Amino acid sequence: MDLEFNKNEDVNKQLVYQLKQKLKKVYLGGGEKSSAKQKAKGKMLARERVKFLLDDNKPFLEIGAFAAEGMYEDVGGCPSAGVIAGIGYISGKQCMIVANDATVKAGAWFPMTAKKNLRAQEIAMENRLPIIYLVDSAGVFLPMQDEIFPDKEHFGRIFRNNAIMSSEGIIQISAIMGSCVAGGAYLPIMSDEAMIVDGTGSVFLAGSYLVKSAIGESVDNETLGGASTHCEISGVTDYKHENDEKCLTAIKSIVSKIGAPEDAGFNRIKSAMPKRKLEDVYGILPDTREKPYDMHQLLECLIDEDSLDEYKAGFGQSIVCGLARIDGWAVGIVANQRKVVKSGKGEMQIGGVIYSDSADKATRFIMNCNQKKIPLVFLQDVTGFMVGSRSEHGGIIKDGAKMVNAVSNSVVPKFTIVLGNSYGAGNYAMCGKAYDPRLIFAWPTAKIAVMSGASAGKTLWQIQSASMKNAGEEITKEEEEKQIKIITDRYDEQTTPYYAASRLWVDGVIDPIETRVAISMGIEAANQSPIKKRFNVGIIQT
């Protein structure tokens, strides 16, 4: 291996190490003291519950592990938004699992908790996955009720989704394993089946203190809404279990009896390993986002060996398109080429930039994949569309609009991995979060923003310096450099994959060598939801 490869490898492995250290911290939830309190009540911790529920030696694709990272620090933070979510296998069946973490503010709902729950429900609805709720929550975090309660994408949308999923035959099973209060009480009871753990589970619209203040009645929480009350008197819950383990075992038993889903018919053959080792990704991907590399080399680490049928290889080379396989699944690859290429007309094209010819090619390829019922995989390392008079006169806007149109109207499942840069309209054309990818993950090397920090810093400084000059202020060269650095550093903080993951602009940050598993599990999930909508791009620019 050459020195450049080794240098890249060192830098990227260090980024992966940092990712794993961050995840370890996230997995602690509310910390050891809060965990000990849960244990003292005879309860399993949220992650222990999820692990117990899942099949051994099967992957768990977590969603939103970094949700709310760095947010709500004035009230102590909210690791993972106080809820664990992801796709896993229960009794051999793929399910979406959503588990409140009572070590984080007693499982109270913050604004990001609602957003994460809605994302989990969205994934379950799109893919018709059974969804398992492990409920243990004190309800809405009252100091932020105005940010979580009344709007369309707030708390109430979750119960609306419960009703929609039920009407569409998407299975929902709930286990009340701790507190379940107020509006949150509707979630388990709107599920197909609700079970409750005796002694620790409780569900009621108003707790004993509120009942006392509202109507003057004195009653303890167990009598008000405990397991015996709801399984023997009200009939609100369907099953009573003496502890967490027996409750979770019962869920496994029920899931094992669910009938097979309808098949969407995506093509799959026996999986083959990539031509290159998965770990070679670390050496191929440059140590900075500015350096070029050949996307074909990266694909050799991600797709099944000898599976690529490249589309229009000599045309529109700044985007690589082709049919391939990932873990045996047929996929359509749309990937930004990061090396400088020379077009058939002799024009030098910058890597990572979308030109008119590459936009045209990608549009046609996306339409072809919809025609053939082949899921799409977008590999983003894009700095945007080409600018300047030559591109504008050549119609770059209409060519970009074509690509955005095709991505927007695609009916086949789309999966997006942000490898490096994800800037401006390039993010949109390459199926960013706004374009409904079934799953979207980022590598630790990702940068997501309107433009790069360097470009933004200079642009913002031009605006700021103009105001200062108008006010009569003198600006030295040293002051200019200092201010540009301050602006750029502040902007760069907002471009990291963790900033994006904390706000659920991406579903998570993953080690690059986990990419094949994430895409394969995503297509397996999508294969349980037959395509009902006809592909139609409407009016397209020509």
PDB file of N, CA and C in Angstrom, residues 63-64 67 80-81 83-86 96-100 109-127 131 133 147-165 172 187 433 436-439 503-504 507:
ATOM      1  N   ILE A  63     -31.819   3.540  14.716  1.00  0.00           N
ATOM      2  CA  ILE A  63     -32.217   4.808  14.102  1.00  0.00           C
ATOM      3  C   ILE A  63     -32.130   5.904  15.157  1.00  0.00           C
ATOM      4  N   GLY A  64     -31.417   6.980  14.844  1.00  0.00           N
ATOM      5  CA  GLY A  64     -31.425   8.152  15.721  1.00  0.00           C
ATOM      6  C   GLY A  64     -30.675   7.997  17.028  1.00  0.00           C
ATOM      7  N   ALA A  67     -29.813  11.342  18.187  1.00  0.00           N
ATOM      8  CA  ALA A  67     -30.893  12.333  18.248  1.00  0.00           C
ATOM      9  C   ALA A  67     -30.755  13.160  19.527  1.00  0.00           C
ATOM     10  N   SER A  80     -30.018  10.370  23.087  1.00  0.00           N
ATOM     11  CA  SER A  80     -30.842   9.586  22.159  1.00  0.00           C
ATOM     12  C   SER A  80     -32.306  10.019  22.177  1.00  0.00           C
ATOM     13  N   ALA A  81     -32.539  11.266  22.591  1.00  0.00           N
ATOM     14  CA  ALA A  81     -33.902  11.817  22.707  1.00  0.00           C
ATOM     15  C   ALA A  81     -34.768  10.990  23.655  1.00  0.00           C
ATOM     16  N   VAL A  83     -35.228   7.823  23.845  1.00  0.00           N
ATOM     17  CA  VAL A  83     -35.930   6.668  23.272  1.00  0.00           C
ATOM     18  C   VAL A  83     -34.975   5.918  22.338  1.00  0.00           C
ATOM     19  N   ILE A  84     -35.077   4.592  22.349  1.00  0.00           N
ATOM     20  CA  ILE A  84     -34.261   3.757  21.464  1.00  0.00           C
ATOM     21  C   ILE A  84     -35.166   3.271  20.340  1.00  0.00           C
ATOM     22  N   ALA A  85     -34.674   3.343  19.112  1.00  0.00           N
ATOM     23  CA  ALA A  85     -35.484   2.909  17.966  1.00  0.00           C
ATOM     24  C   ALA A  85     -34.581   2.233  16.943  1.00  0.00           C
ATOM     25  N   GLY A  86     -35.145   1.272  16.221  1.00  0.00           N
ATOM     26  CA  GLY A  86     -34.380   0.634  15.168  1.00  0.00           C
ATOM     27  C   GLY A  86     -35.070  -0.591  14.598  1.00  0.00           C
ATOM     28  N   MET A  96     -39.867  -2.981  13.604  1.00  0.00           N
ATOM     29  CA  MET A  96     -39.397  -1.712  14.149  1.00  0.00           C
ATOM     30  C   MET A  96     -39.644  -1.759  15.658  1.00  0.00           C
ATOM     31  N   ILE A  97     -38.618  -1.434  16.432  1.00  0.00           N
ATOM     32  CA  ILE A  97     -38.728  -1.450  17.891  1.00  0.00           C
ATOM     33  C   ILE A  97     -38.536  -0.032  18.404  1.00  0.00           C
ATOM     34  N   VAL A  98     -39.422   0.391  19.310  1.00  0.00           N
ATOM     35  CA  VAL A  98     -39.355   1.720  19.914  1.00  0.00           C
ATOM     36  C   VAL A  98     -39.449   1.545  21.421  1.00  0.00           C
ATOM     37  N   ALA A  99     -38.391   1.925  22.147  1.00  0.00           N
ATOM     38  CA  ALA A  99     -38.352   1.693  23.594  1.00  0.00           C
ATOM     39  C   ALA A  99     -37.997   2.979  24.336  1.00  0.00           C
ATOM     40  N   ASN A 100     -38.897   3.437  25.209  1.00  0.00           N
ATOM     41  CA  ASN A 100     -38.598   4.606  26.040  1.00  0.00           C
ATOM     42  C   ASN A 100     -37.474   4.281  27.018  1.00  0.00           C
ATOM     43  N   TRP A 109     -41.057  13.111  27.205  1.00  0.00           N
ATOM     44  CA  TRP A 109     -40.978  13.441  25.775  1.00  0.00           C
ATOM     45  C   TRP A 109     -40.513  14.879  25.583  1.00  0.00           C
ATOM     46  N   PHE A 110     -39.359  15.017  24.906  1.00  0.00           N
ATOM     47  CA  PHE A 110     -38.856  16.315  24.460  1.00  0.00           C
ATOM     48  C   PHE A 110     -39.284  16.493  22.995  1.00  0.00           C
ATOM     49  N   PRO A 111     -39.124  17.698  22.439  1.00  0.00           N
ATOM     50  CA  PRO A 111     -39.470  17.868  21.023  1.00  0.00           C
ATOM     51  C   PRO A 111     -38.796  16.847  20.102  1.00  0.00           C
ATOM     52  N   MET A 112     -37.503  16.543  20.330  1.00  0.00           N
ATOM     53  CA  MET A 112     -36.817  15.575  19.483  1.00  0.00           C
ATOM     54  C   MET A 112     -37.297  14.148  19.731  1.00  0.00           C
ATOM     55  N   THR A 113     -37.852  13.887  20.914  1.00  0.00           N
ATOM     56  CA  THR A 113     -38.422  12.562  21.192  1.00  0.00           C
ATOM     57  C   THR A 113     -39.598  12.313  20.260  1.00  0.00           C
ATOM     58  N   ALA A 114     -40.433  13.331  20.115  1.00  0.00           N
ATOM     59  CA  ALA A 114     -41.580  13.204  19.211  1.00  0.00           C
ATOM     60  C   ALA A 114     -41.108  13.019  17.773  1.00  0.00           C
ATOM     61  N   LYS A 115     -40.108  13.807  17.368  1.00  0.00           N
ATOM     62  CA  LYS A 115     -39.605  13.709  15.991  1.00  0.00           C
ATOM     63  C   LYS A 115     -39.041  12.316  15.730  1.00  0.00           C
ATOM     64  N   LYS A 116     -38.329  11.768  16.700  1.00  0.00           N
ATOM     65  CA  LYS A 116     -37.733  10.441  16.532  1.00  0.00           C
ATOM     66  C   LYS A 116     -38.801   9.351  16.486  1.00  0.00           C
ATOM     67  N   ASN A 117     -39.810   9.456  17.359  1.00  0.00           N
ATOM     68  CA  ASN A 117     -40.903   8.494  17.324  1.00  0.00           C
ATOM     69  C   ASN A 117     -41.647   8.544  16.002  1.00  0.00           C
ATOM     70  N   LEU A 118     -41.853   9.740  15.488  1.00  0.00           N
ATOM     71  CA  LEU A 118     -42.534   9.882  14.201  1.00  0.00           C
ATOM     72  C   LEU A 118     -41.702   9.290  13.072  1.00  0.00           C
ATOM     73  N   ARG A 119     -40.381   9.448  13.151  1.00  0.00           N
ATOM     74  CA  ARG A 119     -39.504   8.846  12.132  1.00  0.00           C
ATOM     75  C   ARG A 119     -39.579   7.321  12.194  1.00  0.00           C
ATOM     76  N   ALA A 120     -39.596   6.771  13.396  1.00  0.00           N
ATOM     77  CA  ALA A 120     -39.719   5.319  13.540  1.00  0.00           C
ATOM     78  C   ALA A 120     -41.038   4.824  12.958  1.00  0.00           C
ATOM     79  N   GLN A 121     -42.115   5.556  13.232  1.00  0.00           N
ATOM     80  CA  GLN A 121     -43.415   5.181  12.675  1.00  0.00           C
ATOM     81  C   GLN A 121     -43.427   5.307  11.155  1.00  0.00           C
ATOM     82  N   GLU A 122     -42.777   6.353  10.646  1.00  0.00           N
ATOM     83  CA  GLU A 122     -42.711   6.553   9.193  1.00  0.00           C
ATOM     84  C   GLU A 122     -42.027   5.358   8.520  1.00  0.00           C
ATOM     85  N   ILE A 123     -40.912   4.911   9.093  1.00  0.00           N
ATOM     86  CA  ILE A 123     -40.193   3.757   8.538  1.00  0.00           C
ATOM     87  C   ILE A 123     -41.079   2.517   8.586  1.00  0.00           C
ATOM     88  N   ALA A 124     -41.780   2.322   9.694  1.00  0.00           N
ATOM     89  CA  ALA A 124     -42.680   1.169   9.813  1.00  0.00           C
ATOM     90  C   ALA A 124     -43.807   1.244   8.783  1.00  0.00           C
ATOM     91  N   MET A 125     -44.349   2.432   8.569  1.00  0.00           N
ATOM     92  CA  MET A 125     -45.469   2.593   7.637  1.00  0.00           C
ATOM     93  C   MET A 125     -45.026   2.408   6.194  1.00  0.00           C
ATOM     94  N   GLU A 126     -43.887   2.998   5.831  1.00  0.00           N
ATOM     95  CA  GLU A 126     -43.402   2.880   4.448  1.00  0.00           C
ATOM     96  C   GLU A 126     -43.092   1.432   4.080  1.00  0.00           C
ATOM     97  N   ASN A 127     -42.581   0.684   5.055  1.00  0.00           N
ATOM     98  CA  ASN A 127     -42.125  -0.677   4.785  1.00  0.00           C
ATOM     99  C   ASN A 127     -43.073  -1.757   5.324  1.00  0.00           C
ATOM    100  N   ILE A 131     -44.519  -3.027  14.385  1.00  0.00           N
ATOM    101  CA  ILE A 131     -43.837  -2.097  15.287  1.00  0.00           C
ATOM    102  C   ILE A 131     -44.142  -2.474  16.731  1.00  0.00           C
ATOM    103  N   TYR A 133     -43.774  -1.325  20.645  1.00  0.00           N
ATOM    104  CA  TYR A 133     -43.534  -0.202  21.543  1.00  0.00           C
ATOM    105  C   TYR A 133     -43.283  -0.745  22.954  1.00  0.00           C
ATOM    106  N   GLU A 147     -43.543  23.277  22.403  1.00  0.00           N
ATOM    107  CA  GLU A 147     -42.762  22.807  21.260  1.00  0.00           C
ATOM    108  C   GLU A 147     -43.061  21.358  20.907  1.00  0.00           C
ATOM    109  N   ILE A 148     -43.965  20.756  21.646  1.00  0.00           N
ATOM    110  CA  ILE A 148     -44.194  19.318  21.435  1.00  0.00           C
ATOM    111  C   ILE A 148     -45.663  18.945  21.327  1.00  0.00           C
ATOM    112  N   PHE A 149     -46.549  19.799  21.811  1.00  0.00           N
ATOM    113  CA  PHE A 149     -47.951  19.380  21.937  1.00  0.00           C
ATOM    114  C   PHE A 149     -48.871  19.681  20.752  1.00  0.00           C
ATOM    115  N   PRO A 150     -48.948  20.928  20.235  1.00  0.00           N
ATOM    116  CA  PRO A 150     -50.105  21.249  19.383  1.00  0.00           C
ATOM    117  C   PRO A 150     -49.948  21.123  17.875  1.00  0.00           C
ATOM    118  N   ASP A 151     -48.733  21.112  17.348  1.00  0.00           N
ATOM    119  CA  ASP A 151     -48.564  21.245  15.899  1.00  0.00           C
ATOM    120  C   ASP A 151     -48.764  19.912  15.169  1.00  0.00           C
ATOM    121  N   LYS A 152     -48.779  19.996  13.832  1.00  0.00           N
ATOM    122  CA  LYS A 152     -49.049  18.819  12.998  1.00  0.00           C
ATOM    123  C   LYS A 152     -48.051  17.693  13.213  1.00  0.00           C
ATOM    124  N   GLU A 153     -46.771  18.029  13.299  1.00  0.00           N
ATOM    125  CA  GLU A 153     -45.736  17.008  13.476  1.00  0.00           C
ATOM    126  C   GLU A 153     -45.309  16.886  14.935  1.00  0.00           C
ATOM    127  N   HIS A 154     -46.224  17.145  15.857  1.00  0.00           N
ATOM    128  CA  HIS A 154     -45.938  17.041  17.281  1.00  0.00           C
ATOM    129  C   HIS A 154     -46.528  15.742  17.853  1.00  0.00           C
ATOM    130  N   PHE A 155     -46.652  15.712  19.164  1.00  0.00           N
ATOM    131  CA  PHE A 155     -47.045  14.529  19.936  1.00  0.00           C
ATOM    132  C   PHE A 155     -48.312  13.842  19.407  1.00  0.00           C
ATOM    133  N   GLY A 156     -49.316  14.634  19.094  1.00  0.00           N
ATOM    134  CA  GLY A 156     -50.603  14.065  18.679  1.00  0.00           C
ATOM    135  C   GLY A 156     -50.542  13.286  17.383  1.00  0.00           C
ATOM    136  N   ARG A 157     -49.570  13.597  16.548  1.00  0.00           N
ATOM    137  CA  ARG A 157     -49.429  12.902  15.260  1.00  0.00           C
ATOM    138  C   ARG A 157     -49.141  11.411  15.468  1.00  0.00           C
ATOM    139  N   ILE A 158     -48.522  11.091  16.602  1.00  0.00           N
ATOM    140  CA  ILE A 158     -48.168   9.700  16.893  1.00  0.00           C
ATOM    141  C   ILE A 158     -49.431   8.848  17.014  1.00  0.00           C
ATOM    142  N   PHE A 159     -50.439   9.372  17.702  1.00  0.00           N
ATOM    143  CA  PHE A 159     -51.676   8.605  17.876  1.00  0.00           C
ATOM    144  C   PHE A 159     -52.473   8.545  16.576  1.00  0.00           C
ATOM    145  N   ARG A 160     -52.389   9.620  15.806  1.00  0.00           N
ATOM    146  CA  ARG A 160     -52.985   9.598  14.462  1.00  0.00           C
ATOM    147  C   ARG A 160     -52.353   8.481  13.640  1.00  0.00           C
ATOM    148  N   ASN A 161     -51.025   8.352  13.735  1.00  0.00           N
ATOM    149  CA  ASN A 161     -50.333   7.293  13.007  1.00  0.00           C
ATOM    150  C   ASN A 161     -50.723   5.913  13.511  1.00  0.00           C
ATOM    151  N   ASN A 162     -50.931   5.780  14.841  1.00  0.00           N
ATOM    152  CA  ASN A 162     -51.423   4.507  15.381  1.00  0.00           C
ATOM    153  C   ASN A 162     -52.697   4.084  14.667  1.00  0.00           C
ATOM    154  N   ALA A 163     -53.604   5.043  14.501  1.00  0.00           N
ATOM    155  CA  ALA A 163     -54.897   4.746  13.876  1.00  0.00           C
ATOM    156  C   ALA A 163     -54.739   4.412  12.396  1.00  0.00           C
ATOM    157  N   ILE A 164     -53.881   5.166  11.693  1.00  0.00           N
ATOM    158  CA  ILE A 164     -53.659   4.925  10.263  1.00  0.00           C
ATOM    159  C   ILE A 164     -53.030   3.552  10.053  1.00  0.00           C
ATOM    160  N   MET A 165     -52.020   3.220  10.854  1.00  0.00           N
ATOM    161  CA  MET A 165     -51.365   1.914  10.715  1.00  0.00           C
ATOM    162  C   MET A 165     -52.348   0.779  10.967  1.00  0.00           C
ATOM    163  N   GLN A 172     -49.146  -3.565  15.364  1.00  0.00           N
ATOM    164  CA  GLN A 172     -48.585  -2.789  16.471  1.00  0.00           C
ATOM    165  C   GLN A 172     -48.825  -3.539  17.786  1.00  0.00           C
ATOM    166  N   LEU A 187     -51.107   5.708  23.183  1.00  0.00           N
ATOM    167  CA  LEU A 187     -50.237   4.965  22.273  1.00  0.00           C
ATOM    168  C   LEU A 187     -50.376   3.444  22.457  1.00  0.00           C
ATOM    169  N   LYS A 433     -32.548  14.210   2.719  1.00  0.00           N
ATOM    170  CA  LYS A 433     -33.659  13.841   3.617  1.00  0.00           C
ATOM    171  C   LYS A 433     -35.020  14.314   3.106  1.00  0.00           C
ATOM    172  N   ASP A 436     -37.393  11.825   0.776  1.00  0.00           N
ATOM    173  CA  ASP A 436     -37.978  10.570   1.273  1.00  0.00           C
ATOM    174  C   ASP A 436     -37.156   9.310   1.013  1.00  0.00           C
ATOM    175  N   PRO A 437     -35.848   9.329   1.298  1.00  0.00           N
ATOM    176  CA  PRO A 437     -35.143   8.045   1.258  1.00  0.00           C
ATOM    177  C   PRO A 437     -35.710   7.147   2.356  1.00  0.00           C
ATOM    178  N   ARG A 438     -35.830   5.846   2.077  1.00  0.00           N
ATOM    179  CA  ARG A 438     -36.319   4.938   3.129  1.00  0.00           C
ATOM    180  C   ARG A 438     -35.399   4.989   4.345  1.00  0.00           C
ATOM    181  N   LEU A 439     -34.089   5.065   4.078  1.00  0.00           N
ATOM    182  CA  LEU A 439     -33.092   5.242   5.133  1.00  0.00           C
ATOM    183  C   LEU A 439     -32.017   6.181   4.610  1.00  0.00           C
ATOM    184  N   ARG A 503     -30.323  16.206  14.846  1.00  0.00           N
ATOM    185  CA  ARG A 503     -31.595  16.793  14.407  1.00  0.00           C
ATOM    186  C   ARG A 503     -32.380  15.871  13.471  1.00  0.00           C
ATOM    187  N   LEU A 504     -31.871  14.649  13.308  1.00  0.00           N
ATOM    188  CA  LEU A 504     -32.492  13.624  12.466  1.00  0.00           C
ATOM    189  C   LEU A 504     -32.576  14.030  11.003  1.00  0.00           C
ATOM    190  N   ASP A 507     -30.474   9.432   9.573  1.00  0.00           N
ATOM    191  CA  ASP A 507     -30.944   8.446  10.557  1.00  0.00           C
ATOM    192  C   ASP A 507     -29.846   7.996  11.507  1.00  0.00           C
TER     193      ASP A 507
END
